[in-house]
JSON list of C-alpha atoms in Angstrom, two decimals:
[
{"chain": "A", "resi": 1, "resn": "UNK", "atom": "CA", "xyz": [110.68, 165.06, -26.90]},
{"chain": "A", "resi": 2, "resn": "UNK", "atom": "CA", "xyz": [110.28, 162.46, -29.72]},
{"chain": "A", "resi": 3, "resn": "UNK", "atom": "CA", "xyz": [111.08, 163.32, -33.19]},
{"chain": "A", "resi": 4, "resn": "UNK", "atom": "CA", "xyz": [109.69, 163.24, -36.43]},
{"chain": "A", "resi": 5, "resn": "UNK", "atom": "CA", "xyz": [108.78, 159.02, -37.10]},
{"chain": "A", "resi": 6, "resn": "UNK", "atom": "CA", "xyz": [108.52, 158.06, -40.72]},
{"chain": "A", "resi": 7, "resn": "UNK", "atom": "CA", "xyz": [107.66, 154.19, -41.03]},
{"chain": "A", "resi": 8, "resn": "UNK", "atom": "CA", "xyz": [108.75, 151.55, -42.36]},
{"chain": "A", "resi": 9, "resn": "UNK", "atom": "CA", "xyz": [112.52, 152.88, -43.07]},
{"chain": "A", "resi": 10, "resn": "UNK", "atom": "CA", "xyz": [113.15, 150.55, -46.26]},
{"chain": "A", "resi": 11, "resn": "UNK", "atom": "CA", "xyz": [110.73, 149.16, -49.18]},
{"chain": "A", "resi": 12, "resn": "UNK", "atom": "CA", "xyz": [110.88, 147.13, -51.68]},
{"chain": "A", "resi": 13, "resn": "UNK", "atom": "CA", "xyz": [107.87, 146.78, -54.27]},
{"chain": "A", "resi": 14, "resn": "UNK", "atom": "CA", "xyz": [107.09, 145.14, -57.36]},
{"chain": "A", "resi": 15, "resn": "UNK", "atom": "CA", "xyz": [105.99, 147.62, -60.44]},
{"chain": "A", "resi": 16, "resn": "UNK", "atom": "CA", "xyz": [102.47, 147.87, -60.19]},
{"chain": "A", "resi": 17, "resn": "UNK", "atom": "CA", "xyz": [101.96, 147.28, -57.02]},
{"chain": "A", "resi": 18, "resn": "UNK", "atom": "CA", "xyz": [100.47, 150.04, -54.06]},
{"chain": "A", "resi": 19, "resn": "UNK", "atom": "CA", "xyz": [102.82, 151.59, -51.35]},
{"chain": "A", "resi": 20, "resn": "UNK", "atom": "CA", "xyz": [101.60, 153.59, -47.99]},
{"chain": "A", "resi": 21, "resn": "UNK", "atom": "CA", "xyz": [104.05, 155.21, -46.16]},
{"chain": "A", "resi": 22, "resn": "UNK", "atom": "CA", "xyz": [103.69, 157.13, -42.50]},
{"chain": "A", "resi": 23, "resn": "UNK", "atom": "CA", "xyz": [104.62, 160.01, -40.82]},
{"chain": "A", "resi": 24, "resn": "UNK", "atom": "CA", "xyz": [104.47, 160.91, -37.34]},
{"chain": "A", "resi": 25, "resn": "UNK", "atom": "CA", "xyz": [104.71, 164.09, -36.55]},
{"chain": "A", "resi": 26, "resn": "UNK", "atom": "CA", "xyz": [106.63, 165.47, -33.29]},
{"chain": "A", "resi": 27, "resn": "UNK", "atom": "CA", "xyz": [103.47, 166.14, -30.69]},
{"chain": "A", "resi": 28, "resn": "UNK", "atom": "CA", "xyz": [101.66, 169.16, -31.49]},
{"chain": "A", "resi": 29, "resn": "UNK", "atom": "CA", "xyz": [102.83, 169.69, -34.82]},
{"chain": "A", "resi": 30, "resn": "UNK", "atom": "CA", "xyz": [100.11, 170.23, -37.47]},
{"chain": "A", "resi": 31, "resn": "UNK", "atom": "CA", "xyz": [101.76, 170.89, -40.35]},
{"chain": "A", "resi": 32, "resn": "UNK", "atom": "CA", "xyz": [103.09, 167.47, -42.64]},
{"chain": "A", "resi": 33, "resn": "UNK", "atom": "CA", "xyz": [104.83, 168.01, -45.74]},
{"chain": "A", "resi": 34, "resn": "UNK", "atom": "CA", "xyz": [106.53, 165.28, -47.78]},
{"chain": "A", "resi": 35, "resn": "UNK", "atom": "CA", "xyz": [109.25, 165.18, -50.11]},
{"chain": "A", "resi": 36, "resn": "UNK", "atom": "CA", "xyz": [110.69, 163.00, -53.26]},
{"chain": "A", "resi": 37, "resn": "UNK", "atom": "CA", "xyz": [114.51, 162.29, -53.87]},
{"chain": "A", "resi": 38, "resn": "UNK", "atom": "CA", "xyz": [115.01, 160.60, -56.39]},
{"chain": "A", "resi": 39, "resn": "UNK", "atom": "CA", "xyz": [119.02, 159.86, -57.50]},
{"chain": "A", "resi": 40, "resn": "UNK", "atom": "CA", "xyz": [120.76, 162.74, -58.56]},
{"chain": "A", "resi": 41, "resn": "UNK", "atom": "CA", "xyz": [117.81, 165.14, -57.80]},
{"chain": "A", "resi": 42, "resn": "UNK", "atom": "CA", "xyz": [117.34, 167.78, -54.73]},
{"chain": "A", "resi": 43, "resn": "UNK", "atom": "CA", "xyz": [114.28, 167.10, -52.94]},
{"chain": "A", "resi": 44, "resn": "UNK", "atom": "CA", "xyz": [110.72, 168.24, -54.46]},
{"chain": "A", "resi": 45, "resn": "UNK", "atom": "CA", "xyz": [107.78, 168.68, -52.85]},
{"chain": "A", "resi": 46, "resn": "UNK", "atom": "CA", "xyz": [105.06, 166.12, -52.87]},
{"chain": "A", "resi": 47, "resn": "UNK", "atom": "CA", "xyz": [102.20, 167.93, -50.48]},
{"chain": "A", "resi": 48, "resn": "UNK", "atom": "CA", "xyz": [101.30, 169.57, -47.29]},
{"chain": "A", "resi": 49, "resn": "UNK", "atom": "CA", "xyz": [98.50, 168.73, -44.37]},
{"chain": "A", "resi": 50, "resn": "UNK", "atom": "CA", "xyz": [97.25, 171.30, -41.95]},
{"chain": "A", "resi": 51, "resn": "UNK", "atom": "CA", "xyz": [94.90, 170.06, -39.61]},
{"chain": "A", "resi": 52, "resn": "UNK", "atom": "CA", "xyz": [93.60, 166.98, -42.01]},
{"chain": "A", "resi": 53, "resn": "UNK", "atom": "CA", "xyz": [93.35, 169.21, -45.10]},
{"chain": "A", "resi": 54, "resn": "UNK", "atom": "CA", "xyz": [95.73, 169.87, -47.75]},
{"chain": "A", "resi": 55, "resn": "UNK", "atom": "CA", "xyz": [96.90, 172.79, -47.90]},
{"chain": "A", "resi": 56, "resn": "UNK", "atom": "CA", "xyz": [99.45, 172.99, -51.26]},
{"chain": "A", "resi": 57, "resn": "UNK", "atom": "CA", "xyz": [100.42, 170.35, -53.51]},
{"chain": "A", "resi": 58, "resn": "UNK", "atom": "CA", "xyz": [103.33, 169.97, -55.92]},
{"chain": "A", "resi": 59, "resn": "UNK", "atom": "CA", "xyz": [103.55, 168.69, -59.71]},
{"chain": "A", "resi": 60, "resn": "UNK", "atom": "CA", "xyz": [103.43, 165.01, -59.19]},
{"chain": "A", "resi": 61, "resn": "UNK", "atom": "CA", "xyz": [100.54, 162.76, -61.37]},
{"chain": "A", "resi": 62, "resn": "UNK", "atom": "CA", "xyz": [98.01, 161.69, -59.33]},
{"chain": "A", "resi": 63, "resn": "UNK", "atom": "CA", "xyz": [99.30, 158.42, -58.40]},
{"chain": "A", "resi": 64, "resn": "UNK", "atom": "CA", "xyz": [100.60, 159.94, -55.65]},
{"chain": "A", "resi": 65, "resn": "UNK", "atom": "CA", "xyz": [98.08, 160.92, -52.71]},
{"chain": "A", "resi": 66, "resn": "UNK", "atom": "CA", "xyz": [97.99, 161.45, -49.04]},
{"chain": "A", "resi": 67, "resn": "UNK", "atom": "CA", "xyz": [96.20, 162.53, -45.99]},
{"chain": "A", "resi": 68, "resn": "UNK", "atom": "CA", "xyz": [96.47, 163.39, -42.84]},
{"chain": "A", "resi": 69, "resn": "UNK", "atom": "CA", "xyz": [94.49, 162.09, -39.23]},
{"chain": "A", "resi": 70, "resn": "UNK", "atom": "CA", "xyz": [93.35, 163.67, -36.34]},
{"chain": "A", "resi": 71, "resn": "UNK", "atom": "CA", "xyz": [96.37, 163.05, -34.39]},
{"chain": "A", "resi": 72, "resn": "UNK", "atom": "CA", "xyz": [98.47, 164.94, -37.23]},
{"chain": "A", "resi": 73, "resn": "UNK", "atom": "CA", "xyz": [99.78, 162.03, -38.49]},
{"chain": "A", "resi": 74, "resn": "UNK", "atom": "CA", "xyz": [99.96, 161.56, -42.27]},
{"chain": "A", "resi": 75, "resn": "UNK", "atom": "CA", "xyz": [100.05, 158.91, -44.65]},
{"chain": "A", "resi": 76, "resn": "UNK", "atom": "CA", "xyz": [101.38, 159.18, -48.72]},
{"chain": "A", "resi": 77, "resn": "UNK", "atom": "CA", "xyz": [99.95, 156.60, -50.57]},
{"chain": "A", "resi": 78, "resn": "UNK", "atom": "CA", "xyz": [101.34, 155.87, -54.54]},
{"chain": "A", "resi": 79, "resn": "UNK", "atom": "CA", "xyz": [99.44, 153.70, -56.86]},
{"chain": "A", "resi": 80, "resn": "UNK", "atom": "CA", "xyz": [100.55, 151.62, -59.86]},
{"chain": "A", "resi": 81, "resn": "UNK", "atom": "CA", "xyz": [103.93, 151.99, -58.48]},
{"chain": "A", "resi": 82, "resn": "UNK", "atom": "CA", "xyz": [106.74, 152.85, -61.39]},
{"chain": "A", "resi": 83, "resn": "UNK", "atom": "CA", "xyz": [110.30, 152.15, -61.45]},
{"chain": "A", "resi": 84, "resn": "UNK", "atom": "CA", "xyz": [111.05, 155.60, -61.54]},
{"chain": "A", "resi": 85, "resn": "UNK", "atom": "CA", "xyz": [109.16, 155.83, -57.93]},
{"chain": "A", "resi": 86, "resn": "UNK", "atom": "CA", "xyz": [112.00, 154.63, -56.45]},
{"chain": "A", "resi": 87, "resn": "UNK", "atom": "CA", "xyz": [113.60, 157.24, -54.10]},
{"chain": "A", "resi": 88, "resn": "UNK", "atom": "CA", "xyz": [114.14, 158.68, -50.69]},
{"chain": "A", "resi": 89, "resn": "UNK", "atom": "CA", "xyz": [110.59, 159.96, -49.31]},
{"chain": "A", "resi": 90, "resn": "UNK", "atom": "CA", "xyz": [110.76, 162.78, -46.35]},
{"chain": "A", "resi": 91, "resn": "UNK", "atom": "CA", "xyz": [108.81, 164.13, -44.34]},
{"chain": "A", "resi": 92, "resn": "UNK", "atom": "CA", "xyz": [108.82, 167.06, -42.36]},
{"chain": "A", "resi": 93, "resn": "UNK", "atom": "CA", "xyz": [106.85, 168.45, -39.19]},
{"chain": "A", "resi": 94, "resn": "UNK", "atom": "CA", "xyz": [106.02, 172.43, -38.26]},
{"chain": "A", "resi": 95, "resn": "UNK", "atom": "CA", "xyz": [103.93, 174.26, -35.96]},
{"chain": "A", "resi": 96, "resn": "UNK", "atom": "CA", "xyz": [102.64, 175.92, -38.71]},
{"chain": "A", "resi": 97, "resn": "UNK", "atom": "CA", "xyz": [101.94, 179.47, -37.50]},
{"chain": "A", "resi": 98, "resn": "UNK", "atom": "CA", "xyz": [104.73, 181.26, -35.32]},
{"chain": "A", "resi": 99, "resn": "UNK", "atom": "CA", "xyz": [107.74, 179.75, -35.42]},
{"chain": "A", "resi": 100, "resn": "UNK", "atom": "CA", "xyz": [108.62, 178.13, -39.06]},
{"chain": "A", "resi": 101, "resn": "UNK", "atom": "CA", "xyz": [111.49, 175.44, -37.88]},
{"chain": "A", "resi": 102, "resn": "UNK", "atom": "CA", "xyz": [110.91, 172.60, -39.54]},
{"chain": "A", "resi": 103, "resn": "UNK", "atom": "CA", "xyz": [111.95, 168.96, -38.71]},
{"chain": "A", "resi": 104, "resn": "UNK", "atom": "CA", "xyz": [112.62, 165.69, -40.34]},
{"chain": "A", "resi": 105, "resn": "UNK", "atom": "CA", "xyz": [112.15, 162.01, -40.22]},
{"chain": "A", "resi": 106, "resn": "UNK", "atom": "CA", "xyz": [115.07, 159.76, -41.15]},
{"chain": "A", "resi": 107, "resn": "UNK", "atom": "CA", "xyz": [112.78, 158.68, -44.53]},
{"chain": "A", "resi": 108, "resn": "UNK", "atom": "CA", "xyz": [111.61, 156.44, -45.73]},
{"chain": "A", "resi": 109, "resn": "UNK", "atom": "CA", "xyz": [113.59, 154.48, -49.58]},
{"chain": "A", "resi": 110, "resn": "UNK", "atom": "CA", "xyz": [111.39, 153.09, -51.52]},
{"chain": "A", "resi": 111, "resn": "UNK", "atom": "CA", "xyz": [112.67, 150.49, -54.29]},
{"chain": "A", "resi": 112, "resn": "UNK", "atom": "CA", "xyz": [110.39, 149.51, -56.98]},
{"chain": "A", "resi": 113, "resn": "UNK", "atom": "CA", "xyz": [111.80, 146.75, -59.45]},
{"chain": "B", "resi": 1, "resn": "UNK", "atom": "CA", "xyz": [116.87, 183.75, -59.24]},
{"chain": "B", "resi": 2, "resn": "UNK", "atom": "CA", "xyz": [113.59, 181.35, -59.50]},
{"chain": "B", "resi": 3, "resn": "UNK", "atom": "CA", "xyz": [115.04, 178.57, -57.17]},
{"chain": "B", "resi": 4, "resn": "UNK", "atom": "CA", "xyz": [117.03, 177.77, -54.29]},
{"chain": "B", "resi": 5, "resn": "UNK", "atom": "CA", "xyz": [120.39, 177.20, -55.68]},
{"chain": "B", "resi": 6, "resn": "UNK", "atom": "CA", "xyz": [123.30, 175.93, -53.78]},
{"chain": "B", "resi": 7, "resn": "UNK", "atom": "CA", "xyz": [127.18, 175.97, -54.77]},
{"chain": "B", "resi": 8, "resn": "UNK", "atom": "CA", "xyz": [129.59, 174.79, -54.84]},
{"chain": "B", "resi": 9, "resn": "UNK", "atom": "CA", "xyz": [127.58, 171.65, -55.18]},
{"chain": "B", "resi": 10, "resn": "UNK", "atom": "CA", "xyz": [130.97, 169.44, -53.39]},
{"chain": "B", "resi": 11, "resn": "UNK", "atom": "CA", "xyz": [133.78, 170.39, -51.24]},
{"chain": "B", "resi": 12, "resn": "UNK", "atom": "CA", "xyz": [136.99, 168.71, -50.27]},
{"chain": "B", "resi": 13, "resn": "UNK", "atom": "CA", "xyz": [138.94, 170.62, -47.60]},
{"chain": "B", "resi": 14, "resn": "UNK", "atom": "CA", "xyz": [141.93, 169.26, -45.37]},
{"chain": "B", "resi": 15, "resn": "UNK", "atom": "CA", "xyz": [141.03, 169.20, -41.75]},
{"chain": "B", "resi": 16, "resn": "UNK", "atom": "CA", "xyz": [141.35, 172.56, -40.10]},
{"chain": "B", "resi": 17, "resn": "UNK", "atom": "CA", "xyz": [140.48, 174.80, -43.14]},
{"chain": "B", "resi": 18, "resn": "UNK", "atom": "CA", "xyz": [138.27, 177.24, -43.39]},
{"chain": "B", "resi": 19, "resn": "UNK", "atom": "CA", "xyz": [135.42, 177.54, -45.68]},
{"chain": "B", "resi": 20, "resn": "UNK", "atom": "CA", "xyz": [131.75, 178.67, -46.56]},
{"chain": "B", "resi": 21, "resn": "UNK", "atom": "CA", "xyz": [128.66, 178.06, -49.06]},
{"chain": "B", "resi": 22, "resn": "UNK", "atom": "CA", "xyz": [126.50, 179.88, -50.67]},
{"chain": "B", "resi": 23, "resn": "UNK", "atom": "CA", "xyz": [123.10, 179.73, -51.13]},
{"chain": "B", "resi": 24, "resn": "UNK", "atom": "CA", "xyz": [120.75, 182.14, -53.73]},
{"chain": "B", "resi": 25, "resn": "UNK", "atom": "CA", "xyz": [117.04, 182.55, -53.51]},
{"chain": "B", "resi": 26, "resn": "UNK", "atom": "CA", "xyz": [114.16, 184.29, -54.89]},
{"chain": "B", "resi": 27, "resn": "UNK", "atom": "CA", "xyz": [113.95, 186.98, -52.39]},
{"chain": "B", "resi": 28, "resn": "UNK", "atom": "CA", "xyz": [110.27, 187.98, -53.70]},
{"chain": "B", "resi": 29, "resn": "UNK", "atom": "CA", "xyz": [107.50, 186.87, -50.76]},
{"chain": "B", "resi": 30, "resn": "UNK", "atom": "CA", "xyz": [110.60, 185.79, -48.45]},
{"chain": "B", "resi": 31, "resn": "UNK", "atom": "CA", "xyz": [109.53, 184.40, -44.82]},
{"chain": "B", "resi": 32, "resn": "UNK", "atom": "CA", "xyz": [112.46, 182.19, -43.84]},
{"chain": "B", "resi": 33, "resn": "UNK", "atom": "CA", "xyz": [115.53, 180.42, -44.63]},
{"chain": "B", "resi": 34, "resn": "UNK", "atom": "CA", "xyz": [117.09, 177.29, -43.31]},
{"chain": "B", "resi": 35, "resn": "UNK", "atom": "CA", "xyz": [120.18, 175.47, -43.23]},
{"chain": "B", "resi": 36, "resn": "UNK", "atom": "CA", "xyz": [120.30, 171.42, -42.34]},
{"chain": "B", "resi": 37, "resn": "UNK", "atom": "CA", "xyz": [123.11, 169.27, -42.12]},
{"chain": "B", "resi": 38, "resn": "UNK", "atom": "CA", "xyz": [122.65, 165.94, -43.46]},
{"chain": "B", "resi": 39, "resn": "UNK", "atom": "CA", "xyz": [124.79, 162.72, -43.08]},
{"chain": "B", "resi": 40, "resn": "UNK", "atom": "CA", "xyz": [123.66, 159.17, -44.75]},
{"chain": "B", "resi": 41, "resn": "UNK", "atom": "CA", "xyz": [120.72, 157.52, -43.23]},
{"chain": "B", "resi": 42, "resn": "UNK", "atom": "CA", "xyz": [119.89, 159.96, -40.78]},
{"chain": "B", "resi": 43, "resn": "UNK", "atom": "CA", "xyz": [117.55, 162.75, -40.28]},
{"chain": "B", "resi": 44, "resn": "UNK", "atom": "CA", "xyz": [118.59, 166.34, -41.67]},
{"chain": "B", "resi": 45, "resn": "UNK", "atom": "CA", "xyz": [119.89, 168.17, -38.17]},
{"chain": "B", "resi": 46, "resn": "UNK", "atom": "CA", "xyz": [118.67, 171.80, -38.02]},
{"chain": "B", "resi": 47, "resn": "UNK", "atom": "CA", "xyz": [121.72, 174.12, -37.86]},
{"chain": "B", "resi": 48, "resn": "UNK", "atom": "CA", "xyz": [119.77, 177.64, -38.18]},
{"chain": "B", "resi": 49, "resn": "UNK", "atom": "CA", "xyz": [116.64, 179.33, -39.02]},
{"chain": "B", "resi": 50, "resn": "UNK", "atom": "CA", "xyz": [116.64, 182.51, -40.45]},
{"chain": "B", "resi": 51, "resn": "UNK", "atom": "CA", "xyz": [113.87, 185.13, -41.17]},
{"chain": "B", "resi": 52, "resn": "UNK", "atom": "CA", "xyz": [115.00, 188.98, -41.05]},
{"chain": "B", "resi": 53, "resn": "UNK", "atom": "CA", "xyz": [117.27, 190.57, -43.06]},
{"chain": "B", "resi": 54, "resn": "UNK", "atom": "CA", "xyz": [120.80, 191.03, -41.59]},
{"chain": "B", "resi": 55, "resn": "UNK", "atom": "CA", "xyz": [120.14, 188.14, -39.47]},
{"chain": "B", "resi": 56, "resn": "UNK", "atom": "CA", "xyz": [123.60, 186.12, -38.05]},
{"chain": "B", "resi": 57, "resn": "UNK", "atom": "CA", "xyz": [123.45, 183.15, -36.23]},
{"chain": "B", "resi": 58, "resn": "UNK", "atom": "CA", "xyz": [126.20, 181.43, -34.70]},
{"chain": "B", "resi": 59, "resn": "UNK", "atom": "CA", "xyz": [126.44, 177.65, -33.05]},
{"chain": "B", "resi": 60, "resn": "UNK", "atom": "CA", "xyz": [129.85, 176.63, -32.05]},
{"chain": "B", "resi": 61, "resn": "UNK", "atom": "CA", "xyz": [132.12, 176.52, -35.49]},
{"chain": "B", "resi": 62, "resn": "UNK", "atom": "CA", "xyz": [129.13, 177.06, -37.90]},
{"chain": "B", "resi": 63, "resn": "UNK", "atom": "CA", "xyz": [127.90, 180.62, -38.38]},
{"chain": "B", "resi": 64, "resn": "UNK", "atom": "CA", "xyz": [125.41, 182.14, -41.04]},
{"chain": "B", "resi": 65, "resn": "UNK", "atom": "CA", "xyz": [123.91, 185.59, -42.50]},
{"chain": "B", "resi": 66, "resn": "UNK", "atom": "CA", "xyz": [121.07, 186.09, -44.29]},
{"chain": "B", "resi": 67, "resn": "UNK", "atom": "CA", "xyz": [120.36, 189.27, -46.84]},
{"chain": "B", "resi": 68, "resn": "UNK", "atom": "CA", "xyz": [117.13, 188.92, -47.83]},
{"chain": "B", "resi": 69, "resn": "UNK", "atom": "CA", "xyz": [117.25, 192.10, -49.96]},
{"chain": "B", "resi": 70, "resn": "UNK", "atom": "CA", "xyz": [119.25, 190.56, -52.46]},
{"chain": "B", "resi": 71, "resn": "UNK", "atom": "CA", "xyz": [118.54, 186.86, -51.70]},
{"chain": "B", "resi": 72, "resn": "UNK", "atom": "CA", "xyz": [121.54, 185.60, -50.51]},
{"chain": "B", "resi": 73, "resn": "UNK", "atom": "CA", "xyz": [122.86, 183.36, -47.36]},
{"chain": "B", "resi": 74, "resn": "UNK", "atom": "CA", "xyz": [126.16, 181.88, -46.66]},
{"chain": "B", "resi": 75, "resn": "UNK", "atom": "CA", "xyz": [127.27, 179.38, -44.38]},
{"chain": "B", "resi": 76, "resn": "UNK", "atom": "CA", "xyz": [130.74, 179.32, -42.89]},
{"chain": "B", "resi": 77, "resn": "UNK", "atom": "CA", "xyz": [132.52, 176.32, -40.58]},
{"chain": "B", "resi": 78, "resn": "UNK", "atom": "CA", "xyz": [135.91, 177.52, -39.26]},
{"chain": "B", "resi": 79, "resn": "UNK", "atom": "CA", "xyz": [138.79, 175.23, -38.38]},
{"chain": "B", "resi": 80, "resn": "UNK", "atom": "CA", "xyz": [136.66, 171.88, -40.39]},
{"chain": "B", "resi": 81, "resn": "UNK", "atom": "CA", "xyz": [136.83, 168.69, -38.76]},
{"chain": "B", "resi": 82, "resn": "UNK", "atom": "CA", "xyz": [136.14, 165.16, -40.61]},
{"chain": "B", "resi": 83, "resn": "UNK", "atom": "CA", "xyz": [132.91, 164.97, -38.35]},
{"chain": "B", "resi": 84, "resn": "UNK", "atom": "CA", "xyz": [131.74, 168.06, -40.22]},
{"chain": "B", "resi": 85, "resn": "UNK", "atom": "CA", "xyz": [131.58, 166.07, -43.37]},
{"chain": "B", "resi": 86, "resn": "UNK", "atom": "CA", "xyz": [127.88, 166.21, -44.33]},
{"chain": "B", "resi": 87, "resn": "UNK", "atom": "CA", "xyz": [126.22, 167.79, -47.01]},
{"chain": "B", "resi": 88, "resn": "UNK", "atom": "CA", "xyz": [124.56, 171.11, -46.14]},
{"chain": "B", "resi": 89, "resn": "UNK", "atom": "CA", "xyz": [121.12, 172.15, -47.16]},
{"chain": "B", "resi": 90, "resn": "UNK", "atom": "CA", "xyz": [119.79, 175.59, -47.69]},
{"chain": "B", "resi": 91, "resn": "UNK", "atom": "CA", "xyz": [116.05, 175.47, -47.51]},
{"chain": "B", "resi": 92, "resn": "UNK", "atom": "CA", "xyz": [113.67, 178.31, -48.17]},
{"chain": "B", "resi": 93, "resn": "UNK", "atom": "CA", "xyz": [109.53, 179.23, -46.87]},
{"chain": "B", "resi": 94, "resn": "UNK", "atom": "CA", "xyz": [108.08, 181.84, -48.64]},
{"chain": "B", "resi": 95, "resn": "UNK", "atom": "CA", "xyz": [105.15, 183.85, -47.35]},
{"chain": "B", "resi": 96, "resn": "UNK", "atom": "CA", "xyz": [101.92, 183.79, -48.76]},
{"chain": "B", "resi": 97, "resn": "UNK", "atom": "CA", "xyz": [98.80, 181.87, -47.79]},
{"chain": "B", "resi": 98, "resn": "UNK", "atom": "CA", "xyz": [99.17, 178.17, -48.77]},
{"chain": "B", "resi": 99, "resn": "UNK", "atom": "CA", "xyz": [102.80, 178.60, -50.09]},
{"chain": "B", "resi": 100, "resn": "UNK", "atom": "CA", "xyz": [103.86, 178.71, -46.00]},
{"chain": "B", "resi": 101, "resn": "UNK", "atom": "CA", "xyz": [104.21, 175.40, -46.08]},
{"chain": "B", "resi": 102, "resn": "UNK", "atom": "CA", "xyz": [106.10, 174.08, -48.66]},
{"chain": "B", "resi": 103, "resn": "UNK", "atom": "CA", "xyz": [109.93, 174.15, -48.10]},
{"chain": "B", "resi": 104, "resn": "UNK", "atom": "CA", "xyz": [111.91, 174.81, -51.10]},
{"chain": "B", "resi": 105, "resn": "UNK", "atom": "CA", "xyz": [115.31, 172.84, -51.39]},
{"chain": "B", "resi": 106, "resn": "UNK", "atom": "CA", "xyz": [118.59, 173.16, -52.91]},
{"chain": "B", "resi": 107, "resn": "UNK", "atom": "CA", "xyz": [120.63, 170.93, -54.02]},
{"chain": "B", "resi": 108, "resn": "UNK", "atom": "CA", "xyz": [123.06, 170.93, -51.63]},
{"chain": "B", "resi": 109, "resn": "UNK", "atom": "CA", "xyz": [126.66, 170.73, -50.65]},
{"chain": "B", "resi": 110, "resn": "UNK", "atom": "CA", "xyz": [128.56, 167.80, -50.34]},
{"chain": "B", "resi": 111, "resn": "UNK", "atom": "CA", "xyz": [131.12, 168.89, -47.52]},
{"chain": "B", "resi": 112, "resn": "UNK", "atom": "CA", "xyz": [134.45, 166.23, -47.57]},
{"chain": "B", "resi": 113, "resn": "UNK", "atom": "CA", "xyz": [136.79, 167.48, -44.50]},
{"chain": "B", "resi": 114, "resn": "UNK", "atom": "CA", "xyz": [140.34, 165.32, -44.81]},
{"chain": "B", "resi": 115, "resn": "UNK", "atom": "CA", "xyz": [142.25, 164.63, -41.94]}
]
């Protein structure tokens, strides 16, 4: 069974500049959530997808956007990219509904200079 | 308790100790708790999911309760070995329509096992 698939694995962008980033969850997952690390910080909560709707948000500006497709896979897109942007981005996959493991790509580190 | 919080936030034990973690959570609207093992570069590895009070889970060295009551879990590896160097995540679902699923991380502990 394949696991969670976040592309591409490193990033480097100019300030300014737009970034997309994917997630692909394991098969029959609906659920997508994402997550920020930046150094020295846990890991926050960006947003959710259920079934191509988002279902719950977090407190980030709304540079920071996503979605999700009909095959449950999800992009997270951030405009005007900041140096503070720079950080780990996760992303985890759940049946939603039932059971509530939860599993995660290997992430995705973003570097904006 | 408002958060997920983690301690001690780093450990440095000599190979074949003994220890545990704790983690502390708001146990208002509790559904679940999780721990993950995470190593550099990789994806965090499941070690347990938790959702009723009283719960105890077990895999190999690694064991875990869970007391939702007072929102509590901790995590114990017997006889460490430097492959169990990771750090170790507690992460927490609560129950309530959208809030399902968000997960709600600590901090972490970073786990240093010595030969």
């Amino acid at each position: 069974k394949a696991g969670v698939t976040q592309t591409p694995r490193y990033l480097i962008k100019t300030r300014g500049q737009q970034v997309t980033l994917s997630c692909s969850p394991i098969s029959g997952h609906r659920s997508v959530s994402w997550y920020q690390q930046t150094p020295g910080q846990g890991l926050q909560f960006l947003f959710e997808y259920f079934s191509e709707t988002q279902r719950n948000k977090g407190n980030f500006p709304g540079r920071f956007s996503g979605r999700q497709f009909s095959n449950s896979r999800s992009e997270m897109n951030v405009s005007t990219l900041e140096l503070g942007d720079s950080a780990l981005y996760l992303c985890a996959s759940s049946v939603s509904g039932g059971s509530p493991e939860a599993f995660f790509g290997q992430g995705t580190r973003l570097t904006v200079v | 308790i408002l958060n997920v919080e983690q301690s001690p936030q780093s450990l440095h034990v000599q190979e074949g100790d003994s220890t545990n973690f704790t983690c502390s959570f708001p146990s208002s609207n509790f559904y679940a708790l999780h721990w993950y093992r995470w190593e550099t570069a990789k994806s965090p590895e499941a070690l347990f999911v938790m959702t009723l009070n009283g719960d105890e889970k077990k895999k190999g060295r690694i064991s875990a309760t869970l007391n939702t009551k007072e929102g509590y879990s901790y995590l114990y590896i017997k006889g460490s070995q430097p492959e169990d160097s990771a750090t170790y995540l507690c992460v927490t679902r609560r129950a309530g329509g959208t809030s399902y699923g968000k997960l709600t991380f600590g901090q972490g502990t970073i786990l240093t096992v010595h030969p």
